[in-house]
XYZ file of N, CA and C in Angstrom:
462
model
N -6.262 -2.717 5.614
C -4.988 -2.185 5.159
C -3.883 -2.873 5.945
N -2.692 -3.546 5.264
C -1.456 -3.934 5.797
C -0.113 -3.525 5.258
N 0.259 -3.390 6.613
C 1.807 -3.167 5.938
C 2.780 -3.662 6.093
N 3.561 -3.710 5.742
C 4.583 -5.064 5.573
C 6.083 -4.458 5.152
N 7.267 -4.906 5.711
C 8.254 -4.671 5.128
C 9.467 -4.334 6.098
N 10.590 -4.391 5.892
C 11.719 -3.989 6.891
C 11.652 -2.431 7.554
N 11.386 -1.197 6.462
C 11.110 0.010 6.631
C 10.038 0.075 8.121
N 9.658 -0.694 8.861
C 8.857 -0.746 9.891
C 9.403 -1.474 10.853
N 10.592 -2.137 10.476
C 11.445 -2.542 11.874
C 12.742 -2.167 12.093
N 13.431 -2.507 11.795
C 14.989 -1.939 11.999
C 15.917 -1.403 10.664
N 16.597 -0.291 10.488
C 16.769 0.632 9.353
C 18.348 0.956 9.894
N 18.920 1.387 8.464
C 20.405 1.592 8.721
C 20.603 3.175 7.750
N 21.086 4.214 9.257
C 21.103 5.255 8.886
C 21.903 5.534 7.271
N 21.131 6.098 6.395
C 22.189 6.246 4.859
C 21.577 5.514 3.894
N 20.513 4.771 4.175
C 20.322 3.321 3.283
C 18.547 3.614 2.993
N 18.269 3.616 1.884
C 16.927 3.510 1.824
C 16.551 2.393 2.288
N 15.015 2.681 3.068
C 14.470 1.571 3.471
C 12.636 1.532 3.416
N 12.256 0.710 2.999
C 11.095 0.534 2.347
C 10.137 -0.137 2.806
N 8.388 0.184 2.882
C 7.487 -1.031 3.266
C 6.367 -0.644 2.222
N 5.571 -1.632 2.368
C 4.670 -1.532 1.161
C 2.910 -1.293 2.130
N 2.484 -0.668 1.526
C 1.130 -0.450 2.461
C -0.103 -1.481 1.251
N -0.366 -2.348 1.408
C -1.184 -3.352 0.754
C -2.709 -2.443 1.111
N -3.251 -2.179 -0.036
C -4.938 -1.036 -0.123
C -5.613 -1.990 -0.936
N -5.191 -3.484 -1.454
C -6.388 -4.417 -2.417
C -7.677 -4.508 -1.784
N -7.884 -4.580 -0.740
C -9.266 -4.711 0.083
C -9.923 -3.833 0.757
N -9.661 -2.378 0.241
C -10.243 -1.255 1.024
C -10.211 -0.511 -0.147
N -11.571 0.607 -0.229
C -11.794 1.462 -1.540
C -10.725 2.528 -1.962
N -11.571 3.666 -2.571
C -10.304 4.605 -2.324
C -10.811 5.416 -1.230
N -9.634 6.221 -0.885
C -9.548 6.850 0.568
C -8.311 7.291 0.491
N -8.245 8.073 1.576
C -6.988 8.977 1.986
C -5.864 7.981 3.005
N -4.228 8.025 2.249
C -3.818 7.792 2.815
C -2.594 8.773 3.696
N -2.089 8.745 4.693
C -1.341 9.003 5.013
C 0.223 8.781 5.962
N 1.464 9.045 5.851
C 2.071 8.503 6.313
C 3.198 9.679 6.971
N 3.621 9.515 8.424
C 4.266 10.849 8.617
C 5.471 9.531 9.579
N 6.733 10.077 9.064
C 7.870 9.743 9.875
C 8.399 10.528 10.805
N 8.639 9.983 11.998
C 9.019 10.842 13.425
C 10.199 10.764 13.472
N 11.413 11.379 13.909
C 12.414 10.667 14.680
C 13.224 12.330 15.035
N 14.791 12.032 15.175
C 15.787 12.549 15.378
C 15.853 13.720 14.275
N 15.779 13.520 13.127
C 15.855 14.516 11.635
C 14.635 13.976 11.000
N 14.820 15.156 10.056
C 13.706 14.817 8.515
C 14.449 14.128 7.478
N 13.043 12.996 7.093
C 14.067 11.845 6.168
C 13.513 12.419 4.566
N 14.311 12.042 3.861
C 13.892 11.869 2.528
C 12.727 11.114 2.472
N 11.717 11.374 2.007
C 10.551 10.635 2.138
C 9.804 10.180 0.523
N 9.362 8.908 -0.387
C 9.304 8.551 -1.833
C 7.862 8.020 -1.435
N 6.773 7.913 -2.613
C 6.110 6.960 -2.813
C 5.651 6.614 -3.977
N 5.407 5.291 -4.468
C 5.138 5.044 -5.608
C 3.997 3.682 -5.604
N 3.335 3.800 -6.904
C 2.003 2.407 -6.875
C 2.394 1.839 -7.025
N 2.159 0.524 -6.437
C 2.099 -0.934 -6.995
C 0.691 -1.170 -7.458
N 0.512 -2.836 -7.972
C -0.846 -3.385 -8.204
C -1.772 -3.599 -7.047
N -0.817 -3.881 -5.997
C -1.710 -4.173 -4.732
C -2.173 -2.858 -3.701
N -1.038 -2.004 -4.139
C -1.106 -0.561 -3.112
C -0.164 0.269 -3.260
N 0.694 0.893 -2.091
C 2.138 1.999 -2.380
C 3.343 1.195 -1.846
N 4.161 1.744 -2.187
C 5.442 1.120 -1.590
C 5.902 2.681 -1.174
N 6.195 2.561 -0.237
C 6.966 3.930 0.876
C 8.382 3.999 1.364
N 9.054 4.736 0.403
C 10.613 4.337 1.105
C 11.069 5.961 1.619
N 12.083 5.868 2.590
C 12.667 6.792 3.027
C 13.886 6.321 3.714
N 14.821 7.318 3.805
C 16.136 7.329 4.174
C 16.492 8.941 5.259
N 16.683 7.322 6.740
C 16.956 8.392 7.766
C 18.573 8.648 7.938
N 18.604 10.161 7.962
C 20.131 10.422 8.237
C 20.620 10.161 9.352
N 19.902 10.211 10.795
C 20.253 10.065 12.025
C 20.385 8.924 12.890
N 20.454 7.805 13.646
C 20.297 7.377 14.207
C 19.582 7.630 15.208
N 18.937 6.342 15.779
C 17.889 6.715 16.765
C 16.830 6.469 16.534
N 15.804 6.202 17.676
C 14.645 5.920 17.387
C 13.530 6.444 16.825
N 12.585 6.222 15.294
C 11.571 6.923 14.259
C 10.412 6.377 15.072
N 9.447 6.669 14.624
C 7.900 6.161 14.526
C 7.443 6.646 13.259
N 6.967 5.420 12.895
C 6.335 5.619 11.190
C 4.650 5.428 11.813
N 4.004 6.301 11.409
C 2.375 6.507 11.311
C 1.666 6.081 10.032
N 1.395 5.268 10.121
C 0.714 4.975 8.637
C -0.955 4.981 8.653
N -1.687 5.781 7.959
C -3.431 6.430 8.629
C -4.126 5.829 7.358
N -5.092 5.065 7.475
C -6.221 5.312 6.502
C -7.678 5.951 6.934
N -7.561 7.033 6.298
C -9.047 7.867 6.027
C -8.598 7.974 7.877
N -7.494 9.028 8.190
C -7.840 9.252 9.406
C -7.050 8.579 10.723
N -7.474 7.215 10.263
C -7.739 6.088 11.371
C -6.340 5.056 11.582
N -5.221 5.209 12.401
C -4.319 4.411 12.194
C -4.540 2.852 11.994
N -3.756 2.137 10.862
C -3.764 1.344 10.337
C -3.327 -0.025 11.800
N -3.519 -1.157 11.238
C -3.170 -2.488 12.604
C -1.363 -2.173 12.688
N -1.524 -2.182 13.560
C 0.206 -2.070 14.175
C 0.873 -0.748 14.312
N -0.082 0.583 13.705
C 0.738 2.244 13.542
C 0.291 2.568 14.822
N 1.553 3.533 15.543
C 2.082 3.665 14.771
C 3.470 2.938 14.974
N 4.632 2.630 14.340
C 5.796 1.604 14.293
C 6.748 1.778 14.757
N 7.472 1.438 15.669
C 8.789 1.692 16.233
C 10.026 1.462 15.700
N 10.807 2.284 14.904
C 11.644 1.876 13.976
C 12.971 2.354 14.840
N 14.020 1.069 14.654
C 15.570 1.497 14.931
C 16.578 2.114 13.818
N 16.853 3.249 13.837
C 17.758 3.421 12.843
C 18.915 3.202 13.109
N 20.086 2.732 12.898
C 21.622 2.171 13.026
C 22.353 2.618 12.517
N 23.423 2.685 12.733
C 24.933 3.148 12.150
C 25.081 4.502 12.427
N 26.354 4.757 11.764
C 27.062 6.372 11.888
C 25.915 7.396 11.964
N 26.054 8.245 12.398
C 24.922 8.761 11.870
C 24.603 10.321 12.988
N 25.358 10.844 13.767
C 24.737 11.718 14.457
C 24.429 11.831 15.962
N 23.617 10.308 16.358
C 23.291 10.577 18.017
C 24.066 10.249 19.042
N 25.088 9.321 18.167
C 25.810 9.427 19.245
C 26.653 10.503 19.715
N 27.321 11.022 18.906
C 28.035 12.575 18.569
C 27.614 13.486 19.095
N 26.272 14.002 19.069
C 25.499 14.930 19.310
C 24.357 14.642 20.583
N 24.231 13.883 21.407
C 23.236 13.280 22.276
C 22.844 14.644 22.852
N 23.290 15.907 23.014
C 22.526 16.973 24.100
C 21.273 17.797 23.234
N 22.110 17.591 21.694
C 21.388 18.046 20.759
C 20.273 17.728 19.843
N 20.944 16.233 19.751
C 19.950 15.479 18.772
C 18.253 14.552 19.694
N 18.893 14.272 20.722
C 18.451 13.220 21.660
C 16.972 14.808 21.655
N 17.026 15.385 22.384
C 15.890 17.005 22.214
C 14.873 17.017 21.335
N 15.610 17.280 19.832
C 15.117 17.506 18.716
C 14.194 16.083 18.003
N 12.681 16.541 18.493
C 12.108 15.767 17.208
C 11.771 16.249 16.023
N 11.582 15.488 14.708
C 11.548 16.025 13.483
C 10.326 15.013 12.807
N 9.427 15.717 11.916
C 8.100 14.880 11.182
C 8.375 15.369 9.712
N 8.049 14.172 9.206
C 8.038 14.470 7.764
C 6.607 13.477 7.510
N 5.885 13.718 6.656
C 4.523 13.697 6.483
C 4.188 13.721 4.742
N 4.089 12.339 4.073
C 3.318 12.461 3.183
C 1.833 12.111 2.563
N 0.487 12.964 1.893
C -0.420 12.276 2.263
C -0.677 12.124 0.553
N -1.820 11.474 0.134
C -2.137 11.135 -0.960
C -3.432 10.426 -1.371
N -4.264 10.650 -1.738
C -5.794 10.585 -2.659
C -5.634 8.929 -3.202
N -5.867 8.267 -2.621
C -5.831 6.671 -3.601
C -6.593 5.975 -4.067
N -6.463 5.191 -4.975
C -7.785 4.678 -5.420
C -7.904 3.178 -5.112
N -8.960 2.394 -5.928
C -9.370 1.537 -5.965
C -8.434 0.083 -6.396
N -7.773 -0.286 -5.202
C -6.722 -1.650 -5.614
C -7.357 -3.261 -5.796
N -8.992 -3.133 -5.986
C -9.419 -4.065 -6.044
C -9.035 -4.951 -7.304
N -8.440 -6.430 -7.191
C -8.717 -6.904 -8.932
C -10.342 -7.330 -8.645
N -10.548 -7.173 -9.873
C -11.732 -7.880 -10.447
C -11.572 -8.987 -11.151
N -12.095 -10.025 -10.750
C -12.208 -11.395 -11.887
C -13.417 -11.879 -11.917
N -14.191 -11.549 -13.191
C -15.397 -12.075 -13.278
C -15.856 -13.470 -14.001
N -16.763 -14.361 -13.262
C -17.063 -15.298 -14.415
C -18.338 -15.728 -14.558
N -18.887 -16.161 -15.839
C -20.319 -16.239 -16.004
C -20.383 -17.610 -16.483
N -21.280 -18.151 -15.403
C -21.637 -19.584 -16.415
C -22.854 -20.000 -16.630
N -22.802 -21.064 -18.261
C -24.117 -20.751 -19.365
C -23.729 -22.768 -18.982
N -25.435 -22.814 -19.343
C -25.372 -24.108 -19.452
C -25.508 -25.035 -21.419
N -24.904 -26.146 -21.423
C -24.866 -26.422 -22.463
C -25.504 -27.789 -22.561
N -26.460 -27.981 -23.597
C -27.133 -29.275 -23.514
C -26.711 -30.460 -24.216
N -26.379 -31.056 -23.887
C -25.827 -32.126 -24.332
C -26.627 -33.225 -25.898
N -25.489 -33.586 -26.558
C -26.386 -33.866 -27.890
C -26.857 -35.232 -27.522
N -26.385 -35.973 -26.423
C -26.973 -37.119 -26.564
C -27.915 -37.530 -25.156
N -28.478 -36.368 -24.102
C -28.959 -36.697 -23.577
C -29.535 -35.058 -23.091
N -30.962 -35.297 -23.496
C -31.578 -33.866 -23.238
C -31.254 -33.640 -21.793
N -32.113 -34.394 -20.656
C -31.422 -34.233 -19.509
C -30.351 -33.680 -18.739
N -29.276 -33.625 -19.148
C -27.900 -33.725 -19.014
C -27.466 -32.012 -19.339
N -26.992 -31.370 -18.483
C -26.498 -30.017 -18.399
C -25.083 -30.237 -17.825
N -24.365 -29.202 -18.271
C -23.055 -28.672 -17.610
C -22.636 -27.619 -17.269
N -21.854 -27.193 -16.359
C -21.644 -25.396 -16.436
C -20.442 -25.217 -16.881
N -20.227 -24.445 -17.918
C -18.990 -24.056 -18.321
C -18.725 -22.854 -17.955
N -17.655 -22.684 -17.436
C -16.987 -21.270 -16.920
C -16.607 -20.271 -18.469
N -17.258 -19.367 -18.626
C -16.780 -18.303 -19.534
C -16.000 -17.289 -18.792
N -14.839 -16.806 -19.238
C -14.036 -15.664 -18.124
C -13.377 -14.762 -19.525
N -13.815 -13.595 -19.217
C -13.513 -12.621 -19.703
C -12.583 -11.240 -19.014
N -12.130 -10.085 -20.082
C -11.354 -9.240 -19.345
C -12.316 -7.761 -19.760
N -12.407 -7.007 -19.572
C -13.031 -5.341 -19.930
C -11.906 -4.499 -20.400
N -11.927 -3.760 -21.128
C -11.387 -2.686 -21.385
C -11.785 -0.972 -21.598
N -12.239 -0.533 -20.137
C -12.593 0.815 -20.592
C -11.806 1.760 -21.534
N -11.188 1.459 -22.091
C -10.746 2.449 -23.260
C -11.522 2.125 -24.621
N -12.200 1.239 -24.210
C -12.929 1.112 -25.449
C -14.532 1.379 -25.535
N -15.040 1.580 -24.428
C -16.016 2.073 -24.132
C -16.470 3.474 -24.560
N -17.610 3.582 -25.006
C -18.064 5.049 -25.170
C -19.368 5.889 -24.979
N -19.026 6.821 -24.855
C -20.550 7.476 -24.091
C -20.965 8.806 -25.279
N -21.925 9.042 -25.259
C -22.694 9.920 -25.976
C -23.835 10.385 -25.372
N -24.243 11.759 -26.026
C -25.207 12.190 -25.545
C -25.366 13.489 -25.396
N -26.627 14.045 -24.916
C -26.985 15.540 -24.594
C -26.585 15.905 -22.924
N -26.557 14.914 -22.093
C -26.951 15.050 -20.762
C -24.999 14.597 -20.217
N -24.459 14.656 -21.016
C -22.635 14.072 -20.692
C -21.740 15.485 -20.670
């Protein structure tokens, strides 16, 4: 599992900010992701082809830690030291805010980001020399919606 993206290094209080957690090479499993800091952020996630993209928007300034877990187990680099910047609260408030930590935590059931590309190769004999083979690549796509099952035991 990798993650990648600005949302894991430096962030500007007010501004969504985003990283993508790449799951193509790991099954499904539980992911999870909990943001630390000064306040509770707005916290989004949505699929991509390769995995989630995770955005949130911190109101405060000051320093977050983003936790990013698979099945448990923090991911290479979690958890992340994020700067949040601009207007925003800590400086204003340092007796108050600087005290107060805040977690926001989203988790989620994911599946399988593997592509599949399959290919089968048939040999073909050549008309002018029995000897003589080639492999030709056949590549095809599946469509389980077209698949069907029957039966007593379904």
């Amino acid at each position: 599992v990798r993650v990648v993206g600005s949302g894991v290094d430096r962030v500007t209080v007010g501004q969504r900010a985003a990283f993508v957690i790449d799951t193509s090479e790991v099954g499904a499993g539980t992911l999870s992701v909990t943001v630390d800091g000064p306040s509770k952020v707005d916290m989004d996630c949505s699929e991509l082809e390769r995995g989630y993209e995770v955005s949130y928007t911190p109101t405060i300034s000051g320093d977050y830690l983003v936790t990013v877990k698979y099945n448990g187990v923090n991911v290479e680099g979690s958890p992340f030291k994020v700067v949040a910047v601009g207007a925003g609260g800590a400086a204003n408030n340092q007796g108050t805010v600087k005290a107060r930590r805040e977690s926001t935590t989203m988790s989620m059931e994911t599946i399988q980001h593997t592509l599949y590309k399959q290919e089968t190769m048939i040999s073909e004999s050549s008309a002018s020399s029995r000897n003589t083979t080639r492999q030709l690549p056949i590549q095809f796509e599946s469509d389980a919606s077209e698949c069907q099952a029957a039966g007593s035991g379904l």
